[in-house]
mmCIF file with all atom_site columns, C-alpha atoms in Angstrom:
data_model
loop_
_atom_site.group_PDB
_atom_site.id
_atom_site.type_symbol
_atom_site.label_atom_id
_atom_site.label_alt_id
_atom_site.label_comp_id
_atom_site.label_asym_id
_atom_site.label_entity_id
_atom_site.label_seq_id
_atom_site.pdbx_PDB_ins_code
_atom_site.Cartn_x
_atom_site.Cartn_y
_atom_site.Cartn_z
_atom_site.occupancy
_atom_site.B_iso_or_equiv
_atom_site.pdbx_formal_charge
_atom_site.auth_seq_id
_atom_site.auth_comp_id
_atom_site.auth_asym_id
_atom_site.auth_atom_id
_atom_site.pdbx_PDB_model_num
ATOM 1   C CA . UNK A 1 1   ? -10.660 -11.942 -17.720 1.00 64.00 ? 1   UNK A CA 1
ATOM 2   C CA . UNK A 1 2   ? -7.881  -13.783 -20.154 1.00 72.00 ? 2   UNK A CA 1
ATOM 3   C CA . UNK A 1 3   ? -5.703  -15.811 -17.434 1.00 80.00 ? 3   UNK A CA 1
ATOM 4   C CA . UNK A 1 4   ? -3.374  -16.776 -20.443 1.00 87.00 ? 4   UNK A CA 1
ATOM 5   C CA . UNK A 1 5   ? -2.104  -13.617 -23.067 1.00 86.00 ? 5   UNK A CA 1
ATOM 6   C CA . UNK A 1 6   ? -1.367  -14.203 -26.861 1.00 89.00 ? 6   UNK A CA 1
ATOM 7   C CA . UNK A 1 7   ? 2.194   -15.597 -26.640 1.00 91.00 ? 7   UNK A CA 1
ATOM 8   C CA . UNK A 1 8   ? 0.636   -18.072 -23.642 1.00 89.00 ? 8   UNK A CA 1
ATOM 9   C CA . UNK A 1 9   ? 2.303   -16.366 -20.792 1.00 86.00 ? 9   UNK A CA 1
ATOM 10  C CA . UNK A 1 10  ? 0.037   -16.710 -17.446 1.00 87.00 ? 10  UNK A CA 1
ATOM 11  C CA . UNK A 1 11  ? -1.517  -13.697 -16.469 1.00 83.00 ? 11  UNK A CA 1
ATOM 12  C CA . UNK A 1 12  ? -0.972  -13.706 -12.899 1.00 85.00 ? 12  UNK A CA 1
ATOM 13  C CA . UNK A 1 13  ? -2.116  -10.290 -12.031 1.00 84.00 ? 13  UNK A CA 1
ATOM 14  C CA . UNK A 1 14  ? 1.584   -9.736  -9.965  1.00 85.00 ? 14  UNK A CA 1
ATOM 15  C CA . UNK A 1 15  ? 3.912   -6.691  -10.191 1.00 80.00 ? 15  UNK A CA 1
ATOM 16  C CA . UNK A 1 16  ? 7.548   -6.650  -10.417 1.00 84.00 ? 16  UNK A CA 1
ATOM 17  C CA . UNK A 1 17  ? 10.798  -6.006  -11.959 1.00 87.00 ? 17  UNK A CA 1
ATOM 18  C CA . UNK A 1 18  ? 13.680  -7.913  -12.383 1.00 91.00 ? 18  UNK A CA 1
ATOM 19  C CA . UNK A 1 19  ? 17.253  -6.334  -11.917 1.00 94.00 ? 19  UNK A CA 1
ATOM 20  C CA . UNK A 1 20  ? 20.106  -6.739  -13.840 1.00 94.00 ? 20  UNK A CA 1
ATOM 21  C CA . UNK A 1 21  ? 21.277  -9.430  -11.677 1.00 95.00 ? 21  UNK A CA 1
ATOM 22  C CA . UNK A 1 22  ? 18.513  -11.362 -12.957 1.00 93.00 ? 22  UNK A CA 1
ATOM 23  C CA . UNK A 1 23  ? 16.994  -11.099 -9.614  1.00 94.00 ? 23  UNK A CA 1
ATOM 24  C CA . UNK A 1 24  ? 13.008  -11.051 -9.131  1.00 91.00 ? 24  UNK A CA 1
ATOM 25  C CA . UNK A 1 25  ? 11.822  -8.844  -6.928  1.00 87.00 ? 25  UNK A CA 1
ATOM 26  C CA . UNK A 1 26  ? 8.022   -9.111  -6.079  1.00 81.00 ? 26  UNK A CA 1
ATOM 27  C CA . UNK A 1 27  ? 5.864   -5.222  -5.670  1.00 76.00 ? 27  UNK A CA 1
ATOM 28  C CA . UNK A 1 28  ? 2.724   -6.494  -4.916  1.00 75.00 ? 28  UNK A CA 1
ATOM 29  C CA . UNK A 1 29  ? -0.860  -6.863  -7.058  1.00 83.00 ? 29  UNK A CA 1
ATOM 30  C CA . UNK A 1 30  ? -1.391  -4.687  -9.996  1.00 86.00 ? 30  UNK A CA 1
ATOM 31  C CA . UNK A 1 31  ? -5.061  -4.037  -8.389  1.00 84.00 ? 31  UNK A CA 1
ATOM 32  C CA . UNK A 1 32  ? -2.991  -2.674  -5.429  1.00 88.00 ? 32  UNK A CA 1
ATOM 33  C CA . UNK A 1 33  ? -1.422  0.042   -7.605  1.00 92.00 ? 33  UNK A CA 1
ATOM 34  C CA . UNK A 1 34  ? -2.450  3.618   -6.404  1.00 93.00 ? 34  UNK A CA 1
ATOM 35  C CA . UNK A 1 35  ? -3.322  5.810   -9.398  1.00 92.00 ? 35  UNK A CA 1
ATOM 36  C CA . UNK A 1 36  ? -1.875  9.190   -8.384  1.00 93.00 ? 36  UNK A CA 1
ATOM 37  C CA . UNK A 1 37  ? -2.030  12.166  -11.449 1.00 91.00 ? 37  UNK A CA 1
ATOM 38  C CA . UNK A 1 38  ? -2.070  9.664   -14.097 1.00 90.00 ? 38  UNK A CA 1
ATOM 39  C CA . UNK A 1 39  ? 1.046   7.426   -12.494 1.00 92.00 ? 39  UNK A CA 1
ATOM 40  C CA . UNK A 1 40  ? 1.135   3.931   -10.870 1.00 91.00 ? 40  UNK A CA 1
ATOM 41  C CA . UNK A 1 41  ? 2.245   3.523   -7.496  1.00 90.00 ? 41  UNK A CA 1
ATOM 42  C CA . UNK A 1 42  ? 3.230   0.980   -5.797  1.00 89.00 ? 42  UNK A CA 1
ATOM 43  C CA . UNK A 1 43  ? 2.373   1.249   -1.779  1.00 93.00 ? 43  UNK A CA 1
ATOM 44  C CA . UNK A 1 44  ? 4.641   -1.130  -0.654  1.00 91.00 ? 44  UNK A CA 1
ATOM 45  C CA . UNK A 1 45  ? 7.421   1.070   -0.512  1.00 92.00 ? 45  UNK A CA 1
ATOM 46  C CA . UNK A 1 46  ? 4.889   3.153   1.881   1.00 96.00 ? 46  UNK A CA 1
ATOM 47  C CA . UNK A 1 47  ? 3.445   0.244   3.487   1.00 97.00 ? 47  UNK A CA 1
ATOM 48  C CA . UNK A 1 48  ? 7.768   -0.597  4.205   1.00 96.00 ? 48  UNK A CA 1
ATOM 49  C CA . UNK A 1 49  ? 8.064   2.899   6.165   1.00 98.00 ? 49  UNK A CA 1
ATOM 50  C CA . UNK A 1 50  ? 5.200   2.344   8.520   1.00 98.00 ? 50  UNK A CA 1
ATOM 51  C CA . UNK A 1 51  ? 6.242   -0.923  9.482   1.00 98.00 ? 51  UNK A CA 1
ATOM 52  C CA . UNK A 1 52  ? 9.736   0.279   10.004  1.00 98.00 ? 52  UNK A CA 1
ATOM 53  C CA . UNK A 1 53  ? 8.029   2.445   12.552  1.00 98.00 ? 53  UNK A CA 1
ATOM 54  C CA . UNK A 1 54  ? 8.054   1.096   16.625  1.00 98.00 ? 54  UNK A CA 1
ATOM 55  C CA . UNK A 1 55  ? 4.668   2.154   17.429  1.00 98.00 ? 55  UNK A CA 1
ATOM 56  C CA . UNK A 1 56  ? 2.935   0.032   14.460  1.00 98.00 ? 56  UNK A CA 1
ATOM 57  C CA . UNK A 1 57  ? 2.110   -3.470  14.825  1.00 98.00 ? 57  UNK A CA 1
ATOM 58  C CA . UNK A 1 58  ? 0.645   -3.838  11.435  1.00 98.00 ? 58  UNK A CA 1
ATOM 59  C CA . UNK A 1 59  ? -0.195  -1.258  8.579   1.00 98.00 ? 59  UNK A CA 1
ATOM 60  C CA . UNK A 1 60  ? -1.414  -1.207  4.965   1.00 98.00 ? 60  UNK A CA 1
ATOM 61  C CA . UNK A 1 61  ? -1.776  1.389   2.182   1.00 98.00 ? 61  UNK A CA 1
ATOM 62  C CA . UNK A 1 62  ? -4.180  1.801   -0.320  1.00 97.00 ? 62  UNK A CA 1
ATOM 63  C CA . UNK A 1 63  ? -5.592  4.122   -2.558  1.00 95.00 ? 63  UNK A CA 1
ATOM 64  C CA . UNK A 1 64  ? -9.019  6.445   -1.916  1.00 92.00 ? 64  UNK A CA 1
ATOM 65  C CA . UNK A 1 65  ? -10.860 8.293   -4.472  1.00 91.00 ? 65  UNK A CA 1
ATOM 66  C CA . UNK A 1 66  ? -10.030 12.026  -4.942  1.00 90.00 ? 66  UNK A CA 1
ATOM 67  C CA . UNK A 1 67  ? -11.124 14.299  -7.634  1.00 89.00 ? 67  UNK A CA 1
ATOM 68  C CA . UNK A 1 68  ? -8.203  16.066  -8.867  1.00 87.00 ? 68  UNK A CA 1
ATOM 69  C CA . UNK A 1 69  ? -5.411  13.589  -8.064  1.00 83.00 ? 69  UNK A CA 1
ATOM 70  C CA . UNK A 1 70  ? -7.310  10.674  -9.061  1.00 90.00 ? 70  UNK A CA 1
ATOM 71  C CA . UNK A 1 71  ? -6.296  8.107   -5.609  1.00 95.00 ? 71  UNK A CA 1
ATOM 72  C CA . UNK A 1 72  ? -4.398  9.299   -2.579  1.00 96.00 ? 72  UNK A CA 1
ATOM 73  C CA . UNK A 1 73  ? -2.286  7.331   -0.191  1.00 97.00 ? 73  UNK A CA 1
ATOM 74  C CA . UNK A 1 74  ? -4.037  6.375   2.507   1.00 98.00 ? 74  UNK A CA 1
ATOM 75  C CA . UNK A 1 75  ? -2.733  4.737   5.402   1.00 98.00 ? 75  UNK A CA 1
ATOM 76  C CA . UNK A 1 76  ? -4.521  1.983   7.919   1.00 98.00 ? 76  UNK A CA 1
ATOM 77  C CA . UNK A 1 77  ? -2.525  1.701   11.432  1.00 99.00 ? 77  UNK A CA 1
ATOM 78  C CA . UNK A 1 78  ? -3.069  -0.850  13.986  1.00 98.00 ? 78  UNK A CA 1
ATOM 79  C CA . UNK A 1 79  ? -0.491  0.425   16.811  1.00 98.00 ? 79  UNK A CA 1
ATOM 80  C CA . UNK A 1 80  ? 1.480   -1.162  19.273  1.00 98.00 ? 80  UNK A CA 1
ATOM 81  C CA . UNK A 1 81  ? -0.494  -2.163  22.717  1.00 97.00 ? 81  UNK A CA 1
ATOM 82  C CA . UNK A 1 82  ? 0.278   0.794   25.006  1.00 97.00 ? 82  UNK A CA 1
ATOM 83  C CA . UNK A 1 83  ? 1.560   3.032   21.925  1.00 97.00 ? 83  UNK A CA 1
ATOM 84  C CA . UNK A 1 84  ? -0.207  7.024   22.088  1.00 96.00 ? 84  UNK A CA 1
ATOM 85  C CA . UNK A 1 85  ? 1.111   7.727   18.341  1.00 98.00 ? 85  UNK A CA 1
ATOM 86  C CA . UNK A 1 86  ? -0.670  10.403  17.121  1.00 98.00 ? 86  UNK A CA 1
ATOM 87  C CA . UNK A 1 87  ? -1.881  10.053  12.661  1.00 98.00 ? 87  UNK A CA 1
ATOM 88  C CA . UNK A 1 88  ? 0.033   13.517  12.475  1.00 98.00 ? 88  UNK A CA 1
ATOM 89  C CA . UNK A 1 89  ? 3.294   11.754  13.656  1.00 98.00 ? 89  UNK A CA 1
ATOM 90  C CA . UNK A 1 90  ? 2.855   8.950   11.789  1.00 98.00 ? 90  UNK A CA 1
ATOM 91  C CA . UNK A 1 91  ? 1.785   10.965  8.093   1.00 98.00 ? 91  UNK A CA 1
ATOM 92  C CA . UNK A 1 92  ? 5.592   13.249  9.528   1.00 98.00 ? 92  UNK A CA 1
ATOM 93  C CA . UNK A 1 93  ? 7.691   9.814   9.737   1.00 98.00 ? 93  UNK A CA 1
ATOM 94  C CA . UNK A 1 94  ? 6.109   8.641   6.317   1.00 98.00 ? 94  UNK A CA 1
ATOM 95  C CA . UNK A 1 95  ? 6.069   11.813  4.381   1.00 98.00 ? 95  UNK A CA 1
ATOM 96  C CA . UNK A 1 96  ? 9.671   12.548  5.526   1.00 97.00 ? 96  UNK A CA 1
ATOM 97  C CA . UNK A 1 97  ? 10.884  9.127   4.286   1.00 97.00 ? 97  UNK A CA 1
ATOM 98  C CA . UNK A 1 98  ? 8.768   8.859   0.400   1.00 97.00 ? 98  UNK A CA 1
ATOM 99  C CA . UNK A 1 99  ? 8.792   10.368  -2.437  1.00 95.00 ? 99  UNK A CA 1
ATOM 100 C CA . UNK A 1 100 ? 5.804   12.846  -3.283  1.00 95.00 ? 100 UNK A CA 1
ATOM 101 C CA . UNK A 1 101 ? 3.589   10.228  -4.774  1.00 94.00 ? 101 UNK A CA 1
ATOM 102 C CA . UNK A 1 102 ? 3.756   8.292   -1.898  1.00 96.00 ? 102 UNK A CA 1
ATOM 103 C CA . UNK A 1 103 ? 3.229   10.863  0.893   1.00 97.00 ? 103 UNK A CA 1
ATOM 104 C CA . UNK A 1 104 ? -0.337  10.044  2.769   1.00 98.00 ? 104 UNK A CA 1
ATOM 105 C CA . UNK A 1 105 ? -2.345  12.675  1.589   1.00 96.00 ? 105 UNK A CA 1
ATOM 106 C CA . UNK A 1 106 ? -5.323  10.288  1.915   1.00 96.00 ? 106 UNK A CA 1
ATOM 107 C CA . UNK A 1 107 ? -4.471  10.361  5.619   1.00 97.00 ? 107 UNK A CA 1
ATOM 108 C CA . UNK A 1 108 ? -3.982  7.406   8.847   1.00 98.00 ? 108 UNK A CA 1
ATOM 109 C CA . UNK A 1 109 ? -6.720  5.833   10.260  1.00 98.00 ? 109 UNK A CA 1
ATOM 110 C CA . UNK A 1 110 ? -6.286  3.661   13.169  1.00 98.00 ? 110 UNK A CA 1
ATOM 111 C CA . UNK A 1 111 ? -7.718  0.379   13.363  1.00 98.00 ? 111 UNK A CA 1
ATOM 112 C CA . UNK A 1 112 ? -8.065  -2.205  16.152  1.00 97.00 ? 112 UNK A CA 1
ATOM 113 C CA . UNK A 1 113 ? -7.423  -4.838  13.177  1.00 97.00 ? 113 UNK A CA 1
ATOM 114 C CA . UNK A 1 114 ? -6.841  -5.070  9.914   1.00 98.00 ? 114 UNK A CA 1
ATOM 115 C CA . UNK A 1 115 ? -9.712  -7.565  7.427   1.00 97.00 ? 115 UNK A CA 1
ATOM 116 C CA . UNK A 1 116 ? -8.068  -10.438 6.397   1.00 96.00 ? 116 UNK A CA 1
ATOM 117 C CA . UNK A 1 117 ? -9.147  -13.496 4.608   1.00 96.00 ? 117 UNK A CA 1
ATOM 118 C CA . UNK A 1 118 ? -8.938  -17.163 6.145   1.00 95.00 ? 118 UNK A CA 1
ATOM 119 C CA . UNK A 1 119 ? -5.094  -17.427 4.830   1.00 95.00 ? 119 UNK A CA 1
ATOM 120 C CA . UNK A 1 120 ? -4.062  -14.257 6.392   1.00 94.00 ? 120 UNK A CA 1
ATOM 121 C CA . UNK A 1 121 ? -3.768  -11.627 3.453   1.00 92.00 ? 121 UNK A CA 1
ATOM 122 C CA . UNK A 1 122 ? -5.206  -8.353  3.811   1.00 95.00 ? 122 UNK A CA 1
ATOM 123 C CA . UNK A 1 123 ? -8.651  -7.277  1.987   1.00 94.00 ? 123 UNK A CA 1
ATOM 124 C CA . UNK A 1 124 ? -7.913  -3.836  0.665   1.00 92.00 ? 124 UNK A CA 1
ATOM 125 C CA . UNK A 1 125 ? -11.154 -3.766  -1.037  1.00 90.00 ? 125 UNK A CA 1
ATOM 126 C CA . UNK A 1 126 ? -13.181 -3.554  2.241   1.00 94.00 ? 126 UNK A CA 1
ATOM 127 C CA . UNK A 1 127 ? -10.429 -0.414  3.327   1.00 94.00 ? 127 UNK A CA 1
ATOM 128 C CA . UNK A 1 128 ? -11.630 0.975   0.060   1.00 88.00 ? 128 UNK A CA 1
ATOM 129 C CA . UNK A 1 129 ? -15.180 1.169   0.944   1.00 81.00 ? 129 UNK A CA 1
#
């Protein structure tokens, strides 16, 4: 892959947007970006309602193959020690809060941790699998 384009801007691979402030405001990795009907989504904005949630110590979204919709949200929970949150409560409190694009229709898994690399960033490829 070209890490520099034809006008020499680096190719970092980053989404964003700026506002009309001027202001840069970071989305996330364009490999991140959940294909859903034909439209890129970010899941951060998901992956920001979980988190908001008390019973979730640490969640990600991602994207998993479906054959009409092309990727559905999928969420990966690690709850709260003690917490009895059921994935139905926690695909309610999401799906209540996003816009239809967003809503988990891949589902929540729970998981006692989520894979991270040496630095501490999560590896959504091995979620993918």
């Amino acid at each position: 892959r070209q890490v520099f384009d034809k006008d020499g801007f680096f190719c970092s691979g980053d989404a964003g947007f700026c506002n009309h402030q001027g202001h840069l405001f970071h989305r996330g990795r364009v490999s991140d970006l959940i294909t859903y009907k034909g439209v890129k989504v970010a899941p951060a904005e998901a992956e920001e309602v979980l988190m908001s949630h008390p019973a979730i110590l640490e969640a990600v979204v991602i994207g998993k193959a479906h054959p009409t919709d092309t990727q559905h949200c999928t969420a990966f929970v690690v709850r709260r020690p003690g917490s009895r949150v059921t994935e139905e409560e926690i695909a309610a409190f999401v799906n209540g809060q996003v816009d239809d694009m967003r809503k988990l229709r891949g589902g929540v898994h729970f998981v006692k941790s989520l894979p991270r690399i040496a630095v501490g960033k999560v590896i959504r490829k091995v979620l993918r699998t």
